[in-house]
PDB file of C-alpha atoms and ligand atoms in Angstrom:
ATOM      1  CA  MET A   1     177.489  -9.602-126.219  1.00 40.00           C
ATOM      2  CA  ASN A   2     175.985  -6.888-128.294  1.00 39.00           C
ATOM      3  CA  PRO A   3     173.978  -4.983-125.698  1.00 39.00           C
ATOM      4  CA  THR A   4     171.932  -3.097-128.281  1.00 39.00           C
ATOM      5  CA  ASN A   5     170.323  -6.328-129.473  1.00 39.00           C
ATOM      6  CA  ASN A   6     169.375  -7.487-126.045  1.00 39.00           C
ATOM      7  CA  PRO A   7     169.720  -4.668-123.567  1.00 39.00           C
ATOM      8  CA  ASN A   8     167.802  -6.293-120.761  1.00 39.00           C
ATOM      9  CA  GLY A   9     168.652  -9.867-121.423  1.00 39.00           C
ATOM     10  CA  VAL A  10     164.905 -10.322-121.778  1.00 38.00           C
ATOM     11  CA  ASN A  11     165.076 -12.811-124.582  1.00 38.00           C
ATOM     12  CA  GLY A  12     167.194 -15.236-122.705  1.00 41.00           C
ATOM     13  CA  ALA A  13     169.479 -15.702-125.679  1.00 43.00           C
ATOM     14  CA  VAL A  14     172.544 -14.072-124.193  1.00 45.00           C
ATOM     15  CA  ALA A  15     175.530 -13.761-126.475  1.00 52.00           C
ATOM     16  CA  LEU A  16     178.420 -13.076-124.161  1.00 64.00           C
ATOM     17  CA  GLY A  17     181.513 -10.951-124.676  1.00 86.00           C
ATOM     18  CA  GLU A  18     184.973 -11.935-123.536  1.00 93.00           C
ATOM     19  CA  PRO A  19     185.500 -12.295-119.800  1.00 96.00           C
ATOM     20  CA  VAL A  20     186.526  -9.070-118.065  1.00 97.00           C
ATOM     21  CA  LEU A  21     186.723 -10.333-114.475  1.00 98.00           C
ATOM     22  CA  THR A  22     187.202 -13.923-113.367  1.00 98.00           C
ATOM     23  CA  ALA A  23     187.160 -15.187-109.798  1.00 98.00           C
ATOM     24  CA  ARG A  24     188.198 -18.784-109.196  1.00 98.00           C
ATOM     25  CA  ASP A  25     187.674 -20.648-105.954  1.00 98.00           C
ATOM     26  CA  VAL A  26     187.798 -17.517-103.832  1.00 98.00           C
ATOM     27  CA  SER A  27     187.622 -18.054-100.069  1.00 98.00           C
ATOM     28  CA  ILE A  28     187.449 -15.231 -97.564  1.00 98.00           C
ATOM     29  CA  GLU A  29     187.430 -15.486 -93.776  1.00 98.00           C
ATOM     30  CA  TYR A  30     186.911 -13.025 -90.988  1.00 98.00           C
ATOM     31  CA  GLU A  31     189.627 -13.915 -88.531  1.00 97.00           C
ATOM     32  CA  VAL A  32     187.608 -13.467 -85.398  1.00 97.00           C
ATOM     33  CA  ASP A  33     186.951 -16.009 -82.686  1.00 96.00           C
ATOM     34  CA  PRO A  34     185.474 -18.280 -83.891  1.00 96.00           C
ATOM     35  CA  PRO A  35     186.479 -17.488 -87.515  1.00 96.00           C
ATOM     36  CA  VAL A  36     183.689 -16.764 -90.015  1.00 97.00           C
ATOM     37  CA  LYS A  37     184.095 -18.455 -93.392  1.00 98.00           C
ATOM     38  CA  ALA A  38     182.125 -15.786 -95.248  1.00 98.00           C
ATOM     39  CA  VAL A  39     183.016 -16.845 -98.818  1.00 98.00           C
ATOM     40  CA  ARG A  40     183.812 -20.463 -99.620  1.00 98.00           C
ATOM     41  CA  GLY A  41     185.318 -21.425-102.962  1.00 98.00           C
ATOM     42  CA  ALA A  42     183.312 -18.926-105.020  1.00 98.00           C
ATOM     43  CA  SER A  43     183.857 -18.819-108.781  1.00 97.00           C
ATOM     44  CA  ILE A  44     182.214 -16.273-111.043  1.00 96.00           C
ATOM     45  CA  THR A  45     182.909 -14.904-114.489  1.00 96.00           C
ATOM     46  CA  LEU A  46     181.828 -11.443-115.601  1.00 97.00           C
ATOM     47  CA  HIS A  47     181.847 -10.793-119.345  1.00 96.00           C
ATOM     48  CA  ARG A  48     182.360  -7.477-121.097  1.00 95.00           C
ATOM     49  CA  GLY A  49     179.200  -5.401-121.198  1.00 93.00           C
ATOM     50  CA  GLU A  50     177.030  -7.836-119.281  1.00 95.00           C
ATOM     51  CA  ILE A  51     175.004  -7.440-116.126  1.00 96.00           C
ATOM     52  CA  LEU A  52     175.727 -10.273-113.737  1.00 97.00           C
ATOM     53  CA  GLY A  53     173.274 -10.460-110.858  1.00 97.00           C
ATOM     54  CA  LEU A  54     174.516 -11.763-107.524  1.00 97.00           C
ATOM     55  CA  ALA A  55     171.602 -12.871-105.368  1.00 95.00           C
ATOM     56  CA  GLY A  56     171.298 -14.370-101.919  1.00 94.00           C
ATOM     57  CA  GLU A  57     169.903 -13.679 -98.488  1.00 92.00           C
ATOM     58  CA  SER A  58     171.393 -11.166 -96.123  1.00 93.00           C
ATOM     59  CA  GLY A  59     174.592 -12.494 -94.545  1.00 96.00           C
ATOM     60  CA  CYS A  60     175.407 -15.017 -97.302  1.00 97.00           C
ATOM     61  CA  GLY A  61     178.643 -13.219 -98.238  1.00 98.00           C
ATOM     62  CA  LYS A  62     177.742 -10.984-101.210  1.00 97.00           C
ATOM     63  CA  THR A  63     179.394  -7.830 -99.921  1.00 97.00           C
ATOM     64  CA  THR A  64     182.443  -9.748 -98.706  1.00 98.00           C
ATOM     65  CA  LEU A  65     182.918 -11.294-102.155  1.00 98.00           C
ATOM     66  CA  ALA A  66     182.495  -7.866-103.816  1.00 97.00           C
ATOM     67  CA  TYR A  67     185.184  -6.414-101.553  1.00 97.00           C
ATOM     68  CA  GLY A  68     187.430  -9.325-102.461  1.00 97.00           C
ATOM     69  CA  LEU A  69     186.954  -8.663-106.180  1.00 97.00           C
ATOM     70  CA  ASN A  70     187.797  -5.001-105.688  1.00 96.00           C
ATOM     71  CA  ARG A  71     190.644  -5.651-103.211  1.00 96.00           C
ATOM     72  CA  LEU A  72     188.920  -3.614-100.533  1.00 95.00           C
ATOM     73  CA  LEU A  73     189.075  -6.216 -97.768  1.00 96.00           C
ATOM     74  CA  LYS A  74     190.509  -5.011 -94.495  1.00 95.00           C
ATOM     75  CA  ALA A  75     191.455  -6.967 -91.344  1.00 96.00           C
ATOM     76  CA  PRO A  76     189.991  -9.059 -89.843  1.00 97.00           C
ATOM     77  CA  ALA A  77     188.919 -10.131 -93.365  1.00 98.00           C
ATOM     78  CA  LEU A  78     191.460 -12.244 -95.217  1.00 97.00           C
ATOM     79  CA  MET A  79     191.356 -13.901 -98.625  1.00 97.00           C
ATOM     80  CA  THR A  80     192.539 -17.383 -97.783  1.00 97.00           C
ATOM     81  CA  GLY A  81     192.446 -18.887-101.245  1.00 97.00           C
ATOM     82  CA  GLY A  82     191.616 -18.542-104.899  1.00 98.00           C
ATOM     83  CA  GLU A  83     192.454 -16.101-107.651  1.00 97.00           C
ATOM     84  CA  VAL A  84     190.943 -13.011-109.214  1.00 98.00           C
ATOM     85  CA  VAL A  85     192.005 -12.004-112.717  1.00 98.00           C
ATOM     86  CA  PHE A  86     191.056  -8.769-114.442  1.00 98.00           C
ATOM     87  CA  HIS A  87     191.215  -9.019-118.228  1.00 97.00           C
ATOM     88  CA  ASP A  88     192.064  -5.450-119.153  1.00 95.00           C
ATOM     89  CA  ALA A  89     190.841  -3.822-122.381  1.00 93.00           C
ATOM     90  CA  SER A  90     194.537  -3.435-123.284  1.00 93.00           C
ATOM     91  CA  GLY A  91     194.737  -7.225-123.517  1.00 93.00           C
ATOM     92  CA  ALA A  92     196.776  -7.635-120.322  1.00 95.00           C
ATOM     93  CA  ASP A  93     195.605 -10.085-117.666  1.00 97.00           C
ATOM     94  CA  ILE A  94     196.002  -8.553-114.230  1.00 97.00           C
ATOM     95  CA  ASP A  95     196.482 -10.742-111.157  1.00 98.00           C
ATOM     96  CA  VAL A  96     194.298  -8.739-108.793  1.00 98.00           C
ATOM     97  CA  VAL A  97     195.471 -10.489-105.632  1.00 96.00           C
ATOM     98  CA  ALA A  98     199.096  -9.516-106.341  1.00 96.00           C
ATOM     99  CA  LEU A  99     198.422  -5.797-106.875  1.00 96.00           C
ATOM    100  CA  ASP A 100     199.854  -3.241-104.479  1.00 95.00           C
ATOM    101  CA  GLY A 101     200.734   0.433-104.243  1.00 93.00           C
ATOM    102  CA  GLU A 102     200.106   2.432-107.401  1.00 91.00           C
ATOM    103  CA  SER A 103     198.900  -0.552-109.433  1.00 93.00           C
ATOM    104  CA  LEU A 104     196.260  -1.315-106.789  1.00 94.00           C
ATOM    105  CA  ARG A 105     195.149   2.313-106.630  1.00 91.00           C
ATOM    106  CA  LYS A 106     194.714   2.363-110.392  1.00 90.00           C
ATOM    107  CA  TYR A 107     192.808  -0.892-110.407  1.00 95.00           C
ATOM    108  CA  ARG A 108     190.362   0.155-107.730  1.00 92.00           C
ATOM    109  CA  TRP A 109     188.699   3.148-109.193  1.00 90.00           C
ATOM    110  CA  ASP A 110     189.972   3.325-112.796  1.00 92.00           C
ATOM    111  CA  LYS A 111     189.284  -0.264-113.816  1.00 96.00           C
ATOM    112  CA  VAL A 112     186.672  -1.463-111.350  1.00 97.00           C
ATOM    113  CA  SER A 113     184.548   0.983-109.405  1.00 95.00           C
ATOM    114  CA  MET A 114     182.002   0.343-106.722  1.00 95.00           C
ATOM    115  CA  VAL A 115     178.712   1.735-105.531  1.00 94.00           C
ATOM    116  CA  PHE A 116     178.758   0.725-101.882  1.00 91.00           C
ATOM    117  CA  GLN A 117     175.831  -0.676 -99.959  1.00 88.00           C
ATOM    118  CA  GLY A 118     174.056   2.235 -98.248  1.00 85.00           C
ATOM    119  CA  SER A 119     176.318   4.664-100.079  1.00 81.00           C
ATOM    120  CA  MET A 120     173.689   7.300-100.731  1.00 81.00           C
ATOM    121  CA  ASN A 121     173.902   8.046 -97.023  1.00 84.00           C
ATOM    122  CA  SER A 122     177.675   8.264 -97.112  1.00 85.00           C
ATOM    123  CA  LEU A 123     177.990  11.537 -99.007  1.00 92.00           C
ATOM    124  CA  ASN A 124     179.736  14.109 -96.851  1.00 93.00           C
ATOM    125  CA  PRO A 125     176.943  16.338 -95.461  1.00 93.00           C
ATOM    126  CA  VAL A 126     179.084  19.491 -95.328  1.00 95.00           C
ATOM    127  CA  MET A 127     180.517  19.238 -98.841  1.00 96.00           C
ATOM    128  CA  SER A 128     178.771  20.270-102.044  1.00 97.00           C
ATOM    129  CA  VAL A 129     178.176  17.722-104.793  1.00 97.00           C
ATOM    130  CA  ARG A 130     180.738  19.651-106.893  1.00 96.00           C
ATOM    131  CA  LYS A 131     183.450  19.231-104.284  1.00 96.00           C
ATOM    132  CA  GLN A 132     182.743  15.537-103.766  1.00 96.00           C
ATOM    133  CA  LEU A 133     182.806  14.754-107.480  1.00 96.00           C
ATOM    134  CA  ALA A 134     185.858  16.962-108.049  1.00 97.00           C
ATOM    135  CA  ASP A 135     187.700  15.090-105.286  1.00 95.00           C
ATOM    136  CA  VAL A 136     187.663  11.926-107.400  1.00 94.00           C
ATOM    137  CA  PHE A 137     189.582  13.788-110.128  1.00 96.00           C
ATOM    138  CA  LEU A 138     191.869  15.600-107.683  1.00 95.00           C
ATOM    139  CA  THR A 139     192.862  12.226-106.244  1.00 92.00           C
ATOM    140  CA  HIS A 140     193.055  10.149-109.419  1.00 93.00           C
ATOM    141  CA  ARG A 141     193.755  12.739-112.133  1.00 94.00           C
ATOM    142  CA  PRO A 142     195.896  15.329-110.346  1.00 94.00           C
ATOM    143  CA  ALA A 143     197.118  16.828-113.629  1.00 96.00           C
ATOM    144  CA  MET A 144     193.589  17.658-114.806  1.00 96.00           C
ATOM    145  CA  LYS A 145     192.999  21.395-115.203  1.00 97.00           C
ATOM    146  CA  ARG A 146     190.322  23.064-113.124  1.00 96.00           C
ATOM    147  CA  ALA A 147     188.113  24.003-116.087  1.00 97.00           C
ATOM    148  CA  GLU A 148     188.192  20.476-117.430  1.00 97.00           C
ATOM    149  CA  ARG A 149     187.387  19.088-114.008  1.00 96.00           C
ATOM    150  CA  GLU A 150     184.405  21.399-113.675  1.00 96.00           C
ATOM    151  CA  ALA A 151     183.154  20.431-117.148  1.00 96.00           C
ATOM    152  CA  ARG A 152     183.564  16.748-116.404  1.00 96.00           C
ATOM    153  CA  CYS A 153     181.636  17.036-113.111  1.00 97.00           C
ATOM    154  CA  ALA A 154     178.726  18.732-114.894  1.00 97.00           C
ATOM    155  CA  GLU A 155     178.834  16.115-117.651  1.00 95.00           C
ATOM    156  CA  LEU A 156     178.738  13.290-115.098  1.00 94.00           C
ATOM    157  CA  LEU A 157     175.652  14.689-113.406  1.00 95.00           C
ATOM    158  CA  SER A 158     173.835  15.042-116.741  1.00 93.00           C
ATOM    159  CA  LEU A 159     174.853  11.500-117.572  1.00 91.00           C
ATOM    160  CA  VAL A 160     172.993  10.159-114.532  1.00 92.00           C
ATOM    161  CA  GLY A 161     169.957  12.367-115.138  1.00 92.00           C
ATOM    162  CA  VAL A 162     170.649  15.072-112.552  1.00 94.00           C
ATOM    163  CA  ASP A 163     170.593  18.760-113.496  1.00 96.00           C
ATOM    164  CA  PRO A 164     174.199  20.075-113.397  1.00 97.00           C
ATOM    165  CA  ALA A 165     172.844  23.061-111.425  1.00 97.00           C
ATOM    166  CA  ARG A 166     172.824  20.547-108.561  1.00 97.00           C
ATOM    167  CA  LEU A 167     176.623  20.717-108.416  1.00 97.00           C
ATOM    168  CA  SER A 168     176.184  23.484-105.864  1.00 97.00           C
ATOM    169  CA  SER A 169     173.745  21.486-103.748  1.00 97.00           C
ATOM    170  CA  PHE A 170     174.524  19.794-100.463  1.00 97.00           C
ATOM    171  CA  PRO A 171     173.416  16.197 -99.835  1.00 95.00           C
ATOM    172  CA  HIS A 172     170.473  17.159 -97.578  1.00 95.00           C
ATOM    173  CA  GLU A 173     169.023  19.205-100.444  1.00 96.00           C
ATOM    174  CA  LEU A 174     168.756  16.099-102.629  1.00 95.00           C
ATOM    175  CA  SER A 175     166.244  13.252-102.587  1.00 92.00           C
ATOM    176  CA  GLY A 176     167.471   9.727-101.846  1.00 91.00           C
ATOM    177  CA  GLY A 177     167.220   8.855-105.530  1.00 91.00           C
ATOM    178  CA  MET A 178     169.303  11.878-106.519  1.00 93.00           C
ATOM    179  CA  ARG A 179     171.933  11.070-103.918  1.00 94.00           C
ATOM    180  CA  GLN A 180     172.178   7.563-105.278  1.00 92.00           C
ATOM    181  CA  ARG A 181     172.547   8.984-108.799  1.00 93.00           C
ATOM    182  CA  VAL A 182     175.410  11.153-107.546  1.00 95.00           C
ATOM    183  CA  MET A 183     177.089   8.035-106.122  1.00 94.00           C
ATOM    184  CA  ILE A 184     176.701   6.351-109.511  1.00 94.00           C
ATOM    185  CA  ALA A 185     178.189   9.435-111.197  1.00 94.00           C
ATOM    186  CA  MET A 186     181.196   9.153-108.887  1.00 95.00           C
ATOM    187  CA  ALA A 187     181.633   5.498-109.727  1.00 94.00           C
ATOM    188  CA  LEU A 188     181.493   6.408-113.439  1.00 94.00           C
ATOM    189  CA  ALA A 189     183.960   9.277-113.132  1.00 94.00           C
ATOM    190  CA  LEU A 190     187.052   7.470-114.385  1.00 94.00           C
ATOM    191  CA  ASP A 191     185.284   5.473-117.066  1.00 93.00           C
ATOM    192  CA  PRO A 192     185.679   2.034-115.449  1.00 96.00           C
ATOM    193  CA  GLN A 193     185.331  -1.236-117.343  1.00 96.00           C
ATOM    194  CA  VAL A 194     183.441  -2.812-114.449  1.00 97.00           C
ATOM    195  CA  MET A 195     181.041  -1.383-111.880  1.00 96.00           C
ATOM    196  CA  ILE A 196     180.130  -3.371-108.793  1.00 97.00           C
ATOM    197  CA  MET A 197     176.822  -2.145-107.402  1.00 95.00           C
ATOM    198  CA  ASP A 198     176.022  -3.427-103.932  1.00 95.00           C
ATOM    199  CA  GLU A 199     172.268  -3.138-103.268  1.00 93.00           C
ATOM    200  CA  PRO A 200     172.186   0.204-105.115  1.00 91.00           C
ATOM    201  CA  THR A 201     168.419   0.567-104.951  1.00 87.00           C
ATOM    202  CA  THR A 202     167.439  -1.402-101.861  1.00 83.00           C
ATOM    203  CA  ALA A 203     166.658   1.643 -99.706  1.00 80.00           C
ATOM    204  CA  LEU A 204     164.593   3.372-102.396  1.00 85.00           C
ATOM    205  CA  ASP A 205     160.898   3.124-103.135  1.00 86.00           C
ATOM    206  CA  VAL A 206     159.934   1.149-106.193  1.00 85.00           C
ATOM    207  CA  VAL A 207     159.304   4.071-108.568  1.00 86.00           C
ATOM    208  CA  VAL A 208     162.644   5.682-107.757  1.00 87.00           C
ATOM    209  CA  GLN A 209     164.275   2.265-107.982  1.00 88.00           C
ATOM    210  CA  ARG A 210     162.872   1.830-111.501  1.00 88.00           C
ATOM    211  CA  GLY A 211     164.217   5.200-112.613  1.00 89.00           C
ATOM    212  CA  ILE A 212     167.683   4.413-111.349  1.00 89.00           C
ATOM    213  CA  ILE A 213     167.769   0.958-112.845  1.00 91.00           C
ATOM    214  CA  ARG A 214     166.701   2.296-116.230  1.00 90.00           C
ATOM    215  CA  GLU A 215     169.516   4.814-115.954  1.00 90.00           C
ATOM    216  CA  ILE A 216     172.040   2.074-115.214  1.00 91.00           C
ATOM    217  CA  MET A 217     170.824   0.073-118.220  1.00 91.00           C
ATOM    218  CA  ARG A 218     171.070   3.129-120.480  1.00 92.00           C
ATOM    219  CA  LEU A 219     174.530   4.009-119.241  1.00 92.00           C
ATOM    220  CA  ARG A 220     175.696   0.464-119.645  1.00 92.00           C
ATOM    221  CA  GLU A 221     174.554   0.495-123.254  1.00 90.00           C
ATOM    222  CA  ARG A 222     176.115   3.848-123.936  1.00 90.00           C
ATOM    223  CA  LEU A 223     179.414   3.379-122.101  1.00 91.00           C
ATOM    224  CA  GLY A 224     179.837  -0.375-122.425  1.00 92.00           C
ATOM    225  CA  PHE A 225     180.896  -1.219-118.858  1.00 95.00           C
ATOM    226  CA  ALA A 226     179.971  -4.518-117.229  1.00 96.00           C
ATOM    227  CA  VAL A 227     178.025  -4.629-113.964  1.00 97.00           C
ATOM    228  CA  ILE A 228     177.907  -6.935-110.983  1.00 97.00           C
ATOM    229  CA  PHE A 229     174.535  -6.056-109.476  1.00 97.00           C
ATOM    230  CA  ILE A 230     174.093  -7.327-105.928  1.00 96.00           C
ATOM    231  CA  THR A 231     170.740  -7.686-104.226  1.00 93.00           C
ATOM    232  CA  HIS A 232     168.619 -10.106-102.210  1.00 88.00           C
ATOM    233  CA  ASP A 233     165.800  -9.367-104.696  1.00 88.00           C
ATOM    234  CA  LEU A 234     165.983 -12.247-107.192  1.00 90.00           C
ATOM    235  CA  PRO A 235     162.885 -11.248-109.213  1.00 88.00           C
ATOM    236  CA  LEU A 236     164.468  -7.832-109.828  1.00 89.00           C
ATOM    237  CA  LEU A 237     167.663  -9.511-111.007  1.00 92.00           C
ATOM    238  CA  ILE A 238     165.725 -11.728-113.357  1.00 92.00           C
ATOM    239  CA  GLU A 239     164.355  -8.582-114.972  1.00 90.00           C
ATOM    240  CA  ILE A 240     167.642  -6.806-115.479  1.00 93.00           C
ATOM    241  CA  SER A 241     170.506  -9.298-115.581  1.00 95.00           C
ATOM    242  CA  ASP A 242     171.997 -11.259-118.429  1.00 95.00           C
ATOM    243  CA  ARG A 243     173.244 -13.916-116.043  1.00 96.00           C
ATOM    244  CA  ILE A 244     172.705 -14.615-112.369  1.00 97.00           C
ATOM    245  CA  ALA A 245     174.821 -16.230-109.655  1.00 97.00           C
ATOM    246  CA  ILE A 246     173.030 -17.515-106.570  1.00 97.00           C
ATOM    247  CA  MET A 247     174.900 -17.420-103.284  1.00 97.00           C
ATOM    248  CA  LEU A 248     174.087 -19.456-100.199  1.00 97.00           C
ATOM    249  CA  ASP A 249     176.164 -19.538 -97.016  1.00 97.00           C
ATOM    250  CA  GLY A 250     179.299 -18.293 -98.758  1.00 98.00           C
ATOM    251  CA  GLU A 251     179.019 -20.564-101.777  1.00 98.00           C
ATOM    252  CA  ILE A 252     177.862 -19.917-105.324  1.00 97.00           C
ATOM    253  CA  VAL A 253     175.342 -22.724-105.668  1.00 96.00           C
ATOM    254  CA  GLU A 254     174.047 -21.926-109.144  1.00 96.00           C
ATOM    255  CA  GLN A 255     175.034 -19.670-112.041  1.00 95.00           C
ATOM    256  CA  GLY A 256     173.338 -19.278-115.398  1.00 95.00           C
ATOM    257  CA  ALA A 257     171.424 -17.150-117.876  1.00 95.00           C
ATOM    258  CA  SER A 258     168.609 -15.230-116.175  1.00 95.00           C
ATOM    259  CA  GLU A 259     166.068 -16.918-118.389  1.00 93.00           C
ATOM    260  CA  GLN A 260     167.301 -20.320-117.291  1.00 94.00           C
ATOM    261  CA  ILE A 261     167.258 -19.377-113.598  1.00 94.00           C
ATOM    262  CA  TYR A 262     163.695 -18.138-114.056  1.00 92.00           C
ATOM    263  CA  ARG A 263     162.329 -21.003-116.156  1.00 92.00           C
ATOM    264  CA  ALA A 264     164.310 -23.908-114.766  1.00 92.00           C
ATOM    265  CA  PRO A 265     166.027 -23.149-111.462  1.00 93.00           C
ATOM    266  CA  GLY A 266     168.386 -26.023-110.732  1.00 92.00           C
ATOM    267  CA  HIS A 267     169.101 -25.639-107.041  1.00 94.00           C
ATOM    268  CA  PRO A 268     166.416 -26.062-104.356  1.00 94.00           C
ATOM    269  CA  TYR A 269     167.575 -22.811-102.744  1.00 94.00           C
ATOM    270  CA  THR A 270     167.042 -20.917-106.013  1.00 93.00           C
ATOM    271  CA  ARG A 271     163.492 -22.283-106.177  1.00 91.00           C
ATOM    272  CA  ARG A 272     162.983 -21.160-102.613  1.00 89.00           C
ATOM    273  CA  LEU A 273     164.288 -17.656-103.375  1.00 88.00           C
ATOM    274  CA  LEU A 274     161.952 -17.439-106.346  1.00 86.00           C
ATOM    275  CA  SER A 275     158.907 -18.621-104.443  1.00 79.00           C
ATOM    276  CA  SER A 276     159.580 -16.510-101.365  1.00 68.00           C
ATOM    277  CA  PHE A 277     158.598 -13.431-103.334  1.00 62.00           C
ATOM    278  CA  PRO A 278     155.076 -12.580-104.452  1.00 55.00           C
ATOM    279  CA  SER A 279     154.279 -14.568-107.573  1.00 44.00           C
ATOM    280  CA  LEU A 280     155.987 -13.261-110.661  1.00 46.00           C
ATOM    281  CA  ARG A 281     153.406 -12.102-113.066  1.00 43.00           C
ATOM    282  CA  GLY A 282     153.989 -11.177-116.694  1.00 47.00           C
ATOM    283  CA  GLU A 283     157.061 -11.693-118.774  1.00 50.00           C
ATOM    284  CA  ARG A 284     160.618 -10.875-117.912  1.00 51.00           C
ATOM    285  CA  GLY A 285     161.313  -7.295-118.891  1.00 52.00           C
ATOM    286  CA  ASP A 286     158.059  -5.919-117.530  1.00 52.00           C
ATOM    287  CA  PHE A 287     159.856  -4.070-114.775  1.00 52.00           C
ATOM    288  CA  ILE A 288     161.786  -2.022-117.267  1.00 52.00           C
ATOM    289  CA  ARG A 289     158.945  -1.636-119.752  1.00 47.00           C
ATOM    290  CA  THR A 290     156.503  -0.421-117.109  1.00 48.00           C
ATOM    291  CA  GLY A 291     159.310   1.749-115.792  1.00 42.00           C
ATOM    292  CA  ALA A 292     159.729   3.286-119.235  1.00 38.00           C
ATOM    293  CA  ALA A 293     156.030   4.101-119.319  1.00 36.00           C
ATOM    294  CA  MET A 294     156.374   6.056-116.104  1.00 37.00           C
ATOM    295  CA  GLY A 295     158.918   8.456-117.607  1.00 37.00           C
ATOM    296  CA  GLY A 296     160.833  11.119-115.692  1.00 38.00           C
ATOM    297  CA  ALA A 297     163.909  10.854-113.553  1.00 41.00           C
ATOM    298  CA  ALA A 298     163.451   9.825-109.951  1.00 43.00           C
TER     299      ALA A 298
HETATM  300  N1  ADP B 301     183.838  -7.416 -89.871  1.00 71.46           N
HETATM  301  C1  ADP B 301     183.293  -8.630 -89.736  1.00 71.46           C
HETATM  302  N2  ADP B 301     183.687  -9.469 -88.749  1.00 71.46           N
HETATM  303  C2  ADP B 301     183.160 -10.697 -88.622  1.00 71.46           C
HETATM  304  N3  ADP B 301     182.211 -11.202 -89.425  1.00 71.46           N
HETATM  305  C3  ADP B 301     181.767 -10.420 -90.427  1.00 71.46           C
HETATM  306  C4  ADP B 301     182.275  -9.094 -90.637  1.00 71.46           C
HETATM  307  N4  ADP B 301     181.636  -8.547 -91.698  1.00 71.46           N
HETATM  308  C5  ADP B 301     180.784  -9.496 -92.132  1.00 71.46           C
HETATM  309  N5  ADP B 301     180.843 -10.609 -91.371  1.00 71.46           N
HETATM  310  C6  ADP B 301     180.065 -11.866 -91.561  1.00 71.46           C
HETATM  311  O1  ADP B 301     180.343 -12.387 -92.837  1.00 71.46           O
HETATM  312  C7  ADP B 301     179.177 -12.967 -93.399  1.00 71.46           C
HETATM  313  C8  ADP B 301     178.893 -12.363 -94.744  1.00 71.46           C
HETATM  314  O2  ADP B 301     178.558 -10.986 -94.605  1.00 71.46           O
HETATM  315  P1  ADP B 301     178.250 -10.047 -95.864  1.00 71.46           P
HETATM  316  O3  ADP B 301     179.316 -10.242 -96.871  1.00 71.46           O
HETATM  317  O4  ADP B 301     178.064  -8.673 -95.341  1.00 71.46           O
HETATM  318  O5  ADP B 301     176.873 -10.656 -96.400  1.00 71.46           O
HETATM  319  P2  ADP B 301     175.768 -10.009 -97.390  1.00 71.46           P
HETATM  320  O6  ADP B 301     176.399  -8.858 -98.090  1.00 71.46           O
HETATM  321  O7  ADP B 301     175.373 -11.126 -98.277  1.00 71.46           O
HETATM  322  O8  ADP B 301     174.635  -9.587 -96.498  1.00 71.46           O
HETATM  323  C9  ADP B 301     178.069 -12.749 -92.373  1.00 71.46           C
HETATM  324  O9  ADP B 301     177.955 -13.907 -91.601  1.00 71.46           O
HETATM  325  C10 ADP B 301     178.585 -11.611 -91.539  1.00 71.46           C
HETATM  326  O10 ADP B 301     178.075 -11.666 -90.236  1.00 71.46           O
HETATM  327 MG1   MG B 302     175.788  -6.864 -98.176  1.00 71.46          MG
END
């Protein structure tokens, strides 16, 4: 799609880019007793530059699926079926399930990065923001010179709307919103083609949430990455996503343009998710527009 024509997907007419990440029939189990079939035959397609919302109640398998897409699953979790293909900008199709060693390491943070659920509380309390950002480069770009690393860290903070003077701060000196922005900066560090954001704003109050979401939309437009945005908050997704996938008990039960999900939800569960929130007033896009009127970084 051309994100500049339709940055918020608010018109419903979503012109999609080429696929960048395709999951087909993915099943994931936790091999405990009794086994938990957390994801059951899930198929989703993420297109270049789009925001795909993944919605569903707590425990339906959203995080497990995200970990599967990013090859972060650890025992007792096991992908028992399906395929995940990353369509690289170079033109190569990468079989994500077959990756290992160096190719897996490169995939994980260079190609597809992740903002983890609850991550703003996972910054190391005894390390400065500078050190934590620099660590991404030390690990993934060991040849990078110190001066360049320092410049890139400052640039990343500005990019997410945090004063680079904050490089010297420690996590407890930052607000929750700022900490979450730092986590987003980290996920952006290596210029990924896809960012998976798992409930990135759930713990934040609504004004701070707005600021962060506007930032994500701006960055997406500027840098061109695609986003899988995970939340239980379907009305929020309708505001910000181009397309939405609805998950119920490990299955994707509906997938479509946000406008279609909003106007004509097909699955009874989608209707229930929509009606379980306070009535949606106004047009799609209001969240962002009112957000814009509030100005200022959270
Ligand atoms: N380590 C684990 N061991 C066993 N079951 C798990 C584990 N982690 C998650 N689950 C189960 O897998 C299902 C999906 O969890 P999750 O992916 O975290 O859902 P969501 O992110 O939608 O809240 C839930 O039933 C959860 O209890
Ligand atoms: Mg989760």
